[in-house]
Amino acid sequence: MLITASCALVPERPEWPDNLPPRSYYESQYAADRYNQQFQSKQEYLMWVQRFYTGWGGVQGWYAIREEILAEVDTASQARMRDELRKLDQRISAEWAKESDRRVIVNQTVQAWIDAAYQAGIHGDHWRLLRQISADVDALLAGTLEPSRITLGRYYPDAEQPPAVGNLDKASGQ
C-alpha cells in the first residue's frame, strides 16, 4: 500500500473562526512572551484563546457573557459599549490563554469581573465598571496589582458574593 505525503499533511495554521479577533493579534502576543513559550505551544495558546470566547466543557464563553452584558445597556450605547468591550476582552484573553501558572489573569479574576458586570446591571453603571476593570487590567499586566485583589468586593463592596463556580482549571480541560 502506497501512501503519498500529501495524504498525511496537517495544516500548519488550523482554521480560525471569523467571529474572533484577528489571529495575528494573538500570534504577536504569543511571540512577545518568550517565557510562556517555554511552557506552552502556540497551538495550545491559540486553542485557549478560542475557548475563552466560545466556552468549553459546559463553561460559558465570553461571547455569550458579553451579549448578556450588552442586553442590559440602553440601545443607543450598545455599539460603543461593544467596541470598548472588544478592546478589553482582547487584552484579557491574550493573558488568560497563557499557561495557567504563567498568567496574572486567572479564572477567579474573570469570574469576579463577570459577577461585577451583573451588579453593574443592577446599579446601572456599566461605564464606570468598564473604566475600572480596564484600569485594573493595565495594573495587572504591569505587575502593580496582585490578582488576588480582584474580587467582586473591589467593585461592589456591599454586593453579596455569589457561590463559587468550582474549579475551572484549564490544565484539566474543565
mmCIF file with all atom_site columns, C-alpha atoms in Angstrom:
data_model
loop_
_atom_site.group_PDB
_atom_site.id
_atom_site.type_symbol
_atom_site.label_atom_id
_atom_site.label_alt_id
_atom_site.label_comp_id
_atom_site.label_asym_id
_atom_site.label_entity_id
_atom_site.label_seq_id
_atom_site.pdbx_PDB_ins_code
_atom_site.Cartn_x
_atom_site.Cartn_y
_atom_site.Cartn_z
_atom_site.occupancy
_atom_site.B_iso_or_equiv
_atom_site.pdbx_formal_charge
_atom_site.auth_seq_id
_atom_site.auth_comp_id
_atom_site.auth_asym_id
_atom_site.auth_atom_id
_atom_site.pdbx_PDB_model_num
ATOM 1   C CA . MET A 1 1   ? 0.000   0.000  0.000  1.00 0.00 ? 1   MET A CA 1
ATOM 2   C CA . LEU A 1 2   ? 1.408   3.344  -1.023 1.00 0.00 ? 2   LEU A CA 1
ATOM 3   C CA . ILE A 1 3   ? 0.581   6.459  0.943  1.00 0.00 ? 3   ILE A CA 1
ATOM 4   C CA . THR A 1 4   ? 1.620   9.732  -0.561 1.00 0.00 ? 4   THR A CA 1
ATOM 5   C CA . ALA A 1 5   ? 2.986   12.545 1.515  1.00 0.00 ? 5   ALA A CA 1
ATOM 6   C CA . SER A 1 6   ? 0.076   14.761 0.539  1.00 0.00 ? 6   SER A CA 1
ATOM 7   C CA . CYS A 1 7   ? -2.346  12.435 2.347  1.00 0.00 ? 7   CYS A CA 1
ATOM 8   C CA . ALA A 1 8   ? -0.548  12.956 5.626  1.00 0.00 ? 8   ALA A CA 1
ATOM 9   C CA . LEU A 1 9   ? -0.404  16.735 5.523  1.00 0.00 ? 9   LEU A CA 1
ATOM 10  C CA . VAL A 1 10  ? -1.635  18.514 8.614  1.00 0.00 ? 10  VAL A CA 1
ATOM 11  C CA . PRO A 1 11  ? -2.487  22.159 8.152  1.00 0.00 ? 11  PRO A CA 1
ATOM 12  C CA . GLU A 1 12  ? 0.164   24.385 9.681  1.00 0.00 ? 12  GLU A CA 1
ATOM 13  C CA . ARG A 1 13  ? -2.463  27.003 10.541 1.00 0.00 ? 13  ARG A CA 1
ATOM 14  C CA . PRO A 1 14  ? -5.730  25.443 11.665 1.00 0.00 ? 14  PRO A CA 1
ATOM 15  C CA . GLU A 1 15  ? -8.895  27.340 10.830 1.00 0.00 ? 15  GLU A CA 1
ATOM 16  C CA . TRP A 1 16  ? -9.505  30.495 12.841 1.00 0.00 ? 16  TRP A CA 1
ATOM 17  C CA . PRO A 1 17  ? -13.143 31.421 13.464 1.00 0.00 ? 17  PRO A CA 1
ATOM 18  C CA . ASP A 1 18  ? -14.206 34.570 11.630 1.00 0.00 ? 18  ASP A CA 1
ATOM 19  C CA . ASN A 1 19  ? -16.006 35.944 14.682 1.00 0.00 ? 19  ASN A CA 1
ATOM 20  C CA . LEU A 1 20  ? -12.833 36.041 16.824 1.00 0.00 ? 20  LEU A CA 1
ATOM 21  C CA . PRO A 1 21  ? -10.422 38.958 16.915 1.00 0.00 ? 21  PRO A CA 1
ATOM 22  C CA . PRO A 1 22  ? -7.608  38.629 14.378 1.00 0.00 ? 22  PRO A CA 1
ATOM 23  C CA . ARG A 1 23  ? -5.377  35.595 14.829 1.00 0.00 ? 23  ARG A CA 1
ATOM 24  C CA . SER A 1 24  ? -2.382  37.818 14.066 1.00 0.00 ? 24  SER A CA 1
ATOM 25  C CA . TYR A 1 25  ? -3.022  39.782 17.283 1.00 0.00 ? 25  TYR A CA 1
ATOM 26  C CA . TYR A 1 26  ? -2.716  36.614 19.377 1.00 0.00 ? 26  TYR A CA 1
ATOM 27  C CA . GLU A 1 27  ? 0.237   35.303 17.407 1.00 0.00 ? 27  GLU A CA 1
ATOM 28  C CA . SER A 1 28  ? 2.091   38.542 18.123 1.00 0.00 ? 28  SER A CA 1
ATOM 29  C CA . GLN A 1 29  ? 1.150   38.353 21.807 1.00 0.00 ? 29  GLN A CA 1
ATOM 30  C CA . TYR A 1 30  ? 2.446   34.786 21.956 1.00 0.00 ? 30  TYR A CA 1
ATOM 31  C CA . ALA A 1 31  ? 5.653   35.685 20.108 1.00 0.00 ? 31  ALA A CA 1
ATOM 32  C CA . ALA A 1 32  ? 6.329   38.557 22.512 1.00 0.00 ? 32  ALA A CA 1
ATOM 33  C CA . ASP A 1 33  ? 6.233   36.304 25.593 1.00 0.00 ? 33  ASP A CA 1
ATOM 34  C CA . ARG A 1 34  ? 9.340   34.128 25.380 1.00 0.00 ? 34  ARG A CA 1
ATOM 35  C CA . TYR A 1 35  ? 8.858   32.982 28.970 1.00 0.00 ? 35  TYR A CA 1
ATOM 36  C CA . ASN A 1 36  ? 5.412   31.497 28.316 1.00 0.00 ? 36  ASN A CA 1
ATOM 37  C CA . GLN A 1 37  ? 6.715   29.836 25.133 1.00 0.00 ? 37  GLN A CA 1
ATOM 38  C CA . GLN A 1 38  ? 8.880   27.606 27.329 1.00 0.00 ? 38  GLN A CA 1
ATOM 39  C CA . PHE A 1 39  ? 5.755   26.064 28.845 1.00 0.00 ? 39  PHE A CA 1
ATOM 40  C CA . GLN A 1 40  ? 3.050   26.307 26.179 1.00 0.00 ? 40  GLN A CA 1
ATOM 41  C CA . SER A 1 41  ? 2.942   25.737 22.447 1.00 0.00 ? 41  SER A CA 1
ATOM 42  C CA . LYS A 1 42  ? 1.452   28.332 20.154 1.00 0.00 ? 42  LYS A CA 1
ATOM 43  C CA . GLN A 1 43  ? -1.280  25.863 19.148 1.00 0.00 ? 43  GLN A CA 1
ATOM 44  C CA . GLU A 1 44  ? -2.284  25.340 22.780 1.00 0.00 ? 44  GLU A CA 1
ATOM 45  C CA . TYR A 1 45  ? -2.268  29.091 23.418 1.00 0.00 ? 45  TYR A CA 1
ATOM 46  C CA . LEU A 1 46  ? -4.491  29.728 20.395 1.00 0.00 ? 46  LEU A CA 1
ATOM 47  C CA . MET A 1 47  ? -6.838  26.921 21.471 1.00 0.00 ? 47  MET A CA 1
ATOM 48  C CA . TRP A 1 48  ? -7.319  28.608 24.864 1.00 0.00 ? 48  TRP A CA 1
ATOM 49  C CA . VAL A 1 49  ? -7.971  31.956 23.166 1.00 0.00 ? 49  VAL A CA 1
ATOM 50  C CA . GLN A 1 50  ? -10.768 30.310 21.197 1.00 0.00 ? 50  GLN A CA 1
ATOM 51  C CA . ARG A 1 51  ? -12.142 28.652 24.320 1.00 0.00 ? 51  ARG A CA 1
ATOM 52  C CA . PHE A 1 52  ? -12.155 31.982 26.137 1.00 0.00 ? 52  PHE A CA 1
ATOM 53  C CA . TYR A 1 53  ? -14.589 33.319 23.572 1.00 0.00 ? 53  TYR A CA 1
ATOM 54  C CA . THR A 1 54  ? -16.648 30.225 22.782 1.00 0.00 ? 54  THR A CA 1
ATOM 55  C CA . GLY A 1 55  ? -16.527 28.266 26.040 1.00 0.00 ? 55  GLY A CA 1
ATOM 56  C CA . TRP A 1 56  ? -15.712 24.604 26.649 1.00 0.00 ? 56  TRP A CA 1
ATOM 57  C CA . GLY A 1 57  ? -16.923 21.678 28.708 1.00 0.00 ? 57  GLY A CA 1
ATOM 58  C CA . GLY A 1 58  ? -20.047 23.398 29.977 1.00 0.00 ? 58  GLY A CA 1
ATOM 59  C CA . VAL A 1 59  ? -18.267 26.692 30.752 1.00 0.00 ? 59  VAL A CA 1
ATOM 60  C CA . GLN A 1 60  ? -19.921 29.659 29.091 1.00 0.00 ? 60  GLN A CA 1
ATOM 61  C CA . GLY A 1 61  ? -17.693 31.609 26.720 1.00 0.00 ? 61  GLY A CA 1
ATOM 62  C CA . TRP A 1 62  ? -17.054 35.338 26.762 1.00 0.00 ? 62  TRP A CA 1
ATOM 63  C CA . TYR A 1 63  ? -19.188 35.974 23.669 1.00 0.00 ? 63  TYR A CA 1
ATOM 64  C CA . ALA A 1 64  ? -22.325 34.760 25.439 1.00 0.00 ? 64  ALA A CA 1
ATOM 65  C CA . ILE A 1 65  ? -21.460 36.715 28.583 1.00 0.00 ? 65  ILE A CA 1
ATOM 66  C CA . ARG A 1 66  ? -20.723 39.860 26.583 1.00 0.00 ? 66  ARG A CA 1
ATOM 67  C CA . GLU A 1 67  ? -24.130 39.641 24.894 1.00 0.00 ? 67  GLU A CA 1
ATOM 68  C CA . GLU A 1 68  ? -25.818 39.347 28.297 1.00 0.00 ? 68  GLU A CA 1
ATOM 69  C CA . ILE A 1 69  ? -23.981 42.465 29.439 1.00 0.00 ? 69  ILE A CA 1
ATOM 70  C CA . LEU A 1 70  ? -24.903 44.366 26.290 1.00 0.00 ? 70  LEU A CA 1
ATOM 71  C CA . ALA A 1 71  ? -28.574 43.412 26.676 1.00 0.00 ? 71  ALA A CA 1
ATOM 72  C CA . GLU A 1 72  ? -28.599 45.471 29.884 1.00 0.00 ? 72  GLU A CA 1
ATOM 73  C CA . VAL A 1 73  ? -27.206 48.602 28.213 1.00 0.00 ? 73  VAL A CA 1
ATOM 74  C CA . ASP A 1 74  ? -29.501 51.102 26.523 1.00 0.00 ? 74  ASP A CA 1
ATOM 75  C CA . THR A 1 75  ? -29.735 50.597 22.771 1.00 0.00 ? 75  THR A CA 1
ATOM 76  C CA . ALA A 1 76  ? -28.092 53.934 21.969 1.00 0.00 ? 76  ALA A CA 1
ATOM 77  C CA . SER A 1 77  ? -24.951 52.918 23.887 1.00 0.00 ? 77  SER A CA 1
ATOM 78  C CA . GLN A 1 78  ? -24.668 49.298 22.747 1.00 0.00 ? 78  GLN A CA 1
ATOM 79  C CA . ALA A 1 79  ? -22.436 49.830 19.707 1.00 0.00 ? 79  ALA A CA 1
ATOM 80  C CA . ARG A 1 80  ? -19.983 51.988 21.648 1.00 0.00 ? 80  ARG A CA 1
ATOM 81  C CA . MET A 1 81  ? -20.009 49.577 24.608 1.00 0.00 ? 81  MET A CA 1
ATOM 82  C CA . ARG A 1 82  ? -19.428 46.615 22.245 1.00 0.00 ? 82  ARG A CA 1
ATOM 83  C CA . ASP A 1 83  ? -16.361 48.361 20.787 1.00 0.00 ? 83  ASP A CA 1
ATOM 84  C CA . GLU A 1 84  ? -14.955 49.109 24.243 1.00 0.00 ? 84  GLU A CA 1
ATOM 85  C CA . LEU A 1 85  ? -15.609 45.559 25.420 1.00 0.00 ? 85  LEU A CA 1
ATOM 86  C CA . ARG A 1 86  ? -13.848 44.181 22.319 1.00 0.00 ? 86  ARG A CA 1
ATOM 87  C CA . LYS A 1 87  ? -10.716 46.136 23.136 1.00 0.00 ? 87  LYS A CA 1
ATOM 88  C CA . LEU A 1 88  ? -10.839 44.994 26.737 1.00 0.00 ? 88  LEU A CA 1
ATOM 89  C CA . ASP A 1 89  ? -11.612 41.352 26.043 1.00 0.00 ? 89  ASP A CA 1
ATOM 90  C CA . GLN A 1 90  ? -8.670  41.072 23.622 1.00 0.00 ? 90  GLN A CA 1
ATOM 91  C CA . ARG A 1 91  ? -6.290  42.219 26.344 1.00 0.00 ? 91  ARG A CA 1
ATOM 92  C CA . ILE A 1 92  ? -7.897  39.911 28.907 1.00 0.00 ? 92  ILE A CA 1
ATOM 93  C CA . SER A 1 93  ? -7.995  36.855 26.641 1.00 0.00 ? 93  SER A CA 1
ATOM 94  C CA . ALA A 1 94  ? -4.384  37.301 25.475 1.00 0.00 ? 94  ALA A CA 1
ATOM 95  C CA . GLU A 1 95  ? -3.197  36.991 29.077 1.00 0.00 ? 95  GLU A CA 1
ATOM 96  C CA . TRP A 1 96  ? -5.779  34.460 30.263 1.00 0.00 ? 96  TRP A CA 1
ATOM 97  C CA . ALA A 1 97  ? -4.900  31.998 27.459 1.00 0.00 ? 97  ALA A CA 1
ATOM 98  C CA . LYS A 1 98  ? -1.328  31.587 28.714 1.00 0.00 ? 98  LYS A CA 1
ATOM 99  C CA . GLU A 1 99  ? -0.151  28.535 30.633 1.00 0.00 ? 99  GLU A CA 1
ATOM 100 C CA . SER A 1 100 ? -2.065  28.501 33.938 1.00 0.00 ? 100 SER A CA 1
ATOM 101 C CA . ASP A 1 101 ? 0.963   29.054 36.171 1.00 0.00 ? 101 ASP A CA 1
ATOM 102 C CA . ARG A 1 102 ? 2.344   31.825 33.935 1.00 0.00 ? 102 ARG A CA 1
ATOM 103 C CA . ARG A 1 103 ? -0.540  34.304 33.822 1.00 0.00 ? 103 ARG A CA 1
ATOM 104 C CA . VAL A 1 104 ? -1.841  37.109 36.000 1.00 0.00 ? 104 VAL A CA 1
ATOM 105 C CA . ILE A 1 105 ? -5.437  36.968 34.769 1.00 0.00 ? 105 ILE A CA 1
ATOM 106 C CA . VAL A 1 106 ? -6.857  33.742 36.128 1.00 0.00 ? 106 VAL A CA 1
ATOM 107 C CA . ASN A 1 107 ? -10.303 32.138 36.180 1.00 0.00 ? 107 ASN A CA 1
ATOM 108 C CA . GLN A 1 108 ? -11.197 33.727 39.514 1.00 0.00 ? 108 GLN A CA 1
ATOM 109 C CA . THR A 1 109 ? -10.274 37.146 38.140 1.00 0.00 ? 109 THR A CA 1
ATOM 110 C CA . VAL A 1 110 ? -12.544 36.738 35.125 1.00 0.00 ? 110 VAL A CA 1
ATOM 111 C CA . GLN A 1 111 ? -15.343 35.382 37.340 1.00 0.00 ? 111 GLN A CA 1
ATOM 112 C CA . ALA A 1 112 ? -15.080 38.444 39.607 1.00 0.00 ? 112 ALA A CA 1
ATOM 113 C CA . TRP A 1 113 ? -15.445 40.690 36.553 1.00 0.00 ? 113 TRP A CA 1
ATOM 114 C CA . ILE A 1 114 ? -18.464 38.716 35.345 1.00 0.00 ? 114 ILE A CA 1
ATOM 115 C CA . ASP A 1 115 ? -20.081 38.972 38.788 1.00 0.00 ? 115 ASP A CA 1
ATOM 116 C CA . ALA A 1 116 ? -19.345 42.695 38.828 1.00 0.00 ? 116 ALA A CA 1
ATOM 117 C CA . ALA A 1 117 ? -20.899 43.099 35.366 1.00 0.00 ? 117 ALA A CA 1
ATOM 118 C CA . TYR A 1 118 ? -24.140 41.604 36.663 1.00 0.00 ? 118 TYR A CA 1
ATOM 119 C CA . GLN A 1 119 ? -24.029 44.046 39.577 1.00 0.00 ? 119 GLN A CA 1
ATOM 120 C CA . ALA A 1 120 ? -23.451 46.888 37.106 1.00 0.00 ? 120 ALA A CA 1
ATOM 121 C CA . GLY A 1 121 ? -26.755 45.904 35.501 1.00 0.00 ? 121 GLY A CA 1
ATOM 122 C CA . ILE A 1 122 ? -28.486 46.251 38.856 1.00 0.00 ? 122 ILE A CA 1
ATOM 123 C CA . HIS A 1 123 ? -26.803 49.591 39.590 1.00 0.00 ? 123 HIS A CA 1
ATOM 124 C CA . GLY A 1 124 ? -26.905 50.940 36.031 1.00 0.00 ? 124 GLY A CA 1
ATOM 125 C CA . ASP A 1 125 ? -23.224 51.845 35.969 1.00 0.00 ? 125 ASP A CA 1
ATOM 126 C CA . HIS A 1 126 ? -21.672 49.717 33.240 1.00 0.00 ? 126 HIS A CA 1
ATOM 127 C CA . TRP A 1 127 ? -19.454 52.546 32.008 1.00 0.00 ? 127 TRP A CA 1
ATOM 128 C CA . ARG A 1 128 ? -17.923 53.173 35.446 1.00 0.00 ? 128 ARG A CA 1
ATOM 129 C CA . LEU A 1 129 ? -17.242 49.465 35.859 1.00 0.00 ? 129 LEU A CA 1
ATOM 130 C CA . LEU A 1 130 ? -15.745 49.178 32.362 1.00 0.00 ? 130 LEU A CA 1
ATOM 131 C CA . ARG A 1 131 ? -13.305 52.017 33.119 1.00 0.00 ? 131 ARG A CA 1
ATOM 132 C CA . GLN A 1 132 ? -12.350 50.458 36.461 1.00 0.00 ? 132 GLN A CA 1
ATOM 133 C CA . ILE A 1 133 ? -11.812 46.987 35.010 1.00 0.00 ? 133 ILE A CA 1
ATOM 134 C CA . SER A 1 134 ? -9.756  48.452 32.166 1.00 0.00 ? 134 SER A CA 1
ATOM 135 C CA . ALA A 1 135 ? -7.532  50.251 34.682 1.00 0.00 ? 135 ALA A CA 1
ATOM 136 C CA . ASP A 1 136 ? -7.211  47.036 36.686 1.00 0.00 ? 136 ASP A CA 1
ATOM 137 C CA . VAL A 1 137 ? -6.217  45.068 33.571 1.00 0.00 ? 137 VAL A CA 1
ATOM 138 C CA . ASP A 1 138 ? -3.499  47.652 32.912 1.00 0.00 ? 138 ASP A CA 1
ATOM 139 C CA . ALA A 1 139 ? -2.285  47.346 36.503 1.00 0.00 ? 139 ALA A CA 1
ATOM 140 C CA . LEU A 1 140 ? -2.346  43.534 36.460 1.00 0.00 ? 140 LEU A CA 1
ATOM 141 C CA . LEU A 1 141 ? -0.364  43.405 33.229 1.00 0.00 ? 141 LEU A CA 1
ATOM 142 C CA . ALA A 1 142 ? 2.107   45.990 34.562 1.00 0.00 ? 142 ALA A CA 1
ATOM 143 C CA . GLY A 1 143 ? 2.574   43.957 37.737 1.00 0.00 ? 143 GLY A CA 1
ATOM 144 C CA . THR A 1 144 ? 1.361   46.737 40.024 1.00 0.00 ? 144 THR A CA 1
ATOM 145 C CA . LEU A 1 145 ? -1.810  44.936 41.157 1.00 0.00 ? 145 LEU A CA 1
ATOM 146 C CA . GLU A 1 146 ? -1.976  41.466 42.674 1.00 0.00 ? 146 GLU A CA 1
ATOM 147 C CA . PRO A 1 147 ? -4.548  39.151 41.046 1.00 0.00 ? 147 PRO A CA 1
ATOM 148 C CA . SER A 1 148 ? -5.898  38.274 44.494 1.00 0.00 ? 148 SER A CA 1
ATOM 149 C CA . ARG A 1 149 ? -7.127  41.872 44.845 1.00 0.00 ? 149 ARG A CA 1
ATOM 150 C CA . ILE A 1 150 ? -9.634  41.342 42.048 1.00 0.00 ? 150 ILE A CA 1
ATOM 151 C CA . THR A 1 151 ? -12.848 40.366 43.805 1.00 0.00 ? 151 THR A CA 1
ATOM 152 C CA . LEU A 1 152 ? -16.474 41.376 43.496 1.00 0.00 ? 152 LEU A CA 1
ATOM 153 C CA . GLY A 1 153 ? -15.998 43.464 46.649 1.00 0.00 ? 153 GLY A CA 1
ATOM 154 C CA . ARG A 1 154 ? -13.414 45.616 44.879 1.00 0.00 ? 154 ARG A CA 1
ATOM 155 C CA . TYR A 1 155 ? -16.143 46.883 42.556 1.00 0.00 ? 155 TYR A CA 1
ATOM 156 C CA . TYR A 1 156 ? -19.257 46.499 44.713 1.00 0.00 ? 156 TYR A CA 1
ATOM 157 C CA . PRO A 1 157 ? -18.325 46.337 48.406 1.00 0.00 ? 157 PRO A CA 1
ATOM 158 C CA . ASP A 1 158 ? -21.900 45.724 49.540 1.00 0.00 ? 158 ASP A CA 1
ATOM 159 C CA . ALA A 1 159 ? -22.707 43.010 46.983 1.00 0.00 ? 159 ALA A CA 1
ATOM 160 C CA . GLU A 1 160 ? -23.300 39.505 48.224 1.00 0.00 ? 160 GLU A CA 1
ATOM 161 C CA . GLN A 1 161 ? -20.582 37.203 46.951 1.00 0.00 ? 161 GLN A CA 1
ATOM 162 C CA . PRO A 1 162 ? -22.128 34.519 44.718 1.00 0.00 ? 162 PRO A CA 1
ATOM 163 C CA . PRO A 1 163 ? -21.252 30.902 45.416 1.00 0.00 ? 163 PRO A CA 1
ATOM 164 C CA . ALA A 1 164 ? -18.021 29.613 43.890 1.00 0.00 ? 164 ALA A CA 1
ATOM 165 C CA . VAL A 1 165 ? -18.437 28.147 40.410 1.00 0.00 ? 165 VAL A CA 1
ATOM 166 C CA . GLY A 1 166 ? -15.964 25.367 41.092 1.00 0.00 ? 166 GLY A CA 1
ATOM 167 C CA . ASN A 1 167 ? -12.565 24.548 39.737 1.00 0.00 ? 167 ASN A CA 1
ATOM 168 C CA . LEU A 1 168 ? -12.231 25.734 36.168 1.00 0.00 ? 168 LEU A CA 1
ATOM 169 C CA . ASP A 1 169 ? -8.626  24.626 35.896 1.00 0.00 ? 169 ASP A CA 1
ATOM 170 C CA . LYS A 1 170 ? -7.523  24.936 32.270 1.00 0.00 ? 170 LYS A CA 1
ATOM 171 C CA . ALA A 1 171 ? -4.896  22.242 32.635 1.00 0.00 ? 171 ALA A CA 1
ATOM 172 C CA . SER A 1 172 ? -7.542  19.605 33.290 1.00 0.00 ? 172 SER A CA 1
ATOM 173 C CA . GLY A 1 173 ? -9.652  20.832 30.369 1.00 0.00 ? 173 GLY A CA 1
ATOM 174 C CA . GLN A 1 174 ? -12.554 21.515 32.675 1.00 0.00 ? 174 GLN A CA 1
#
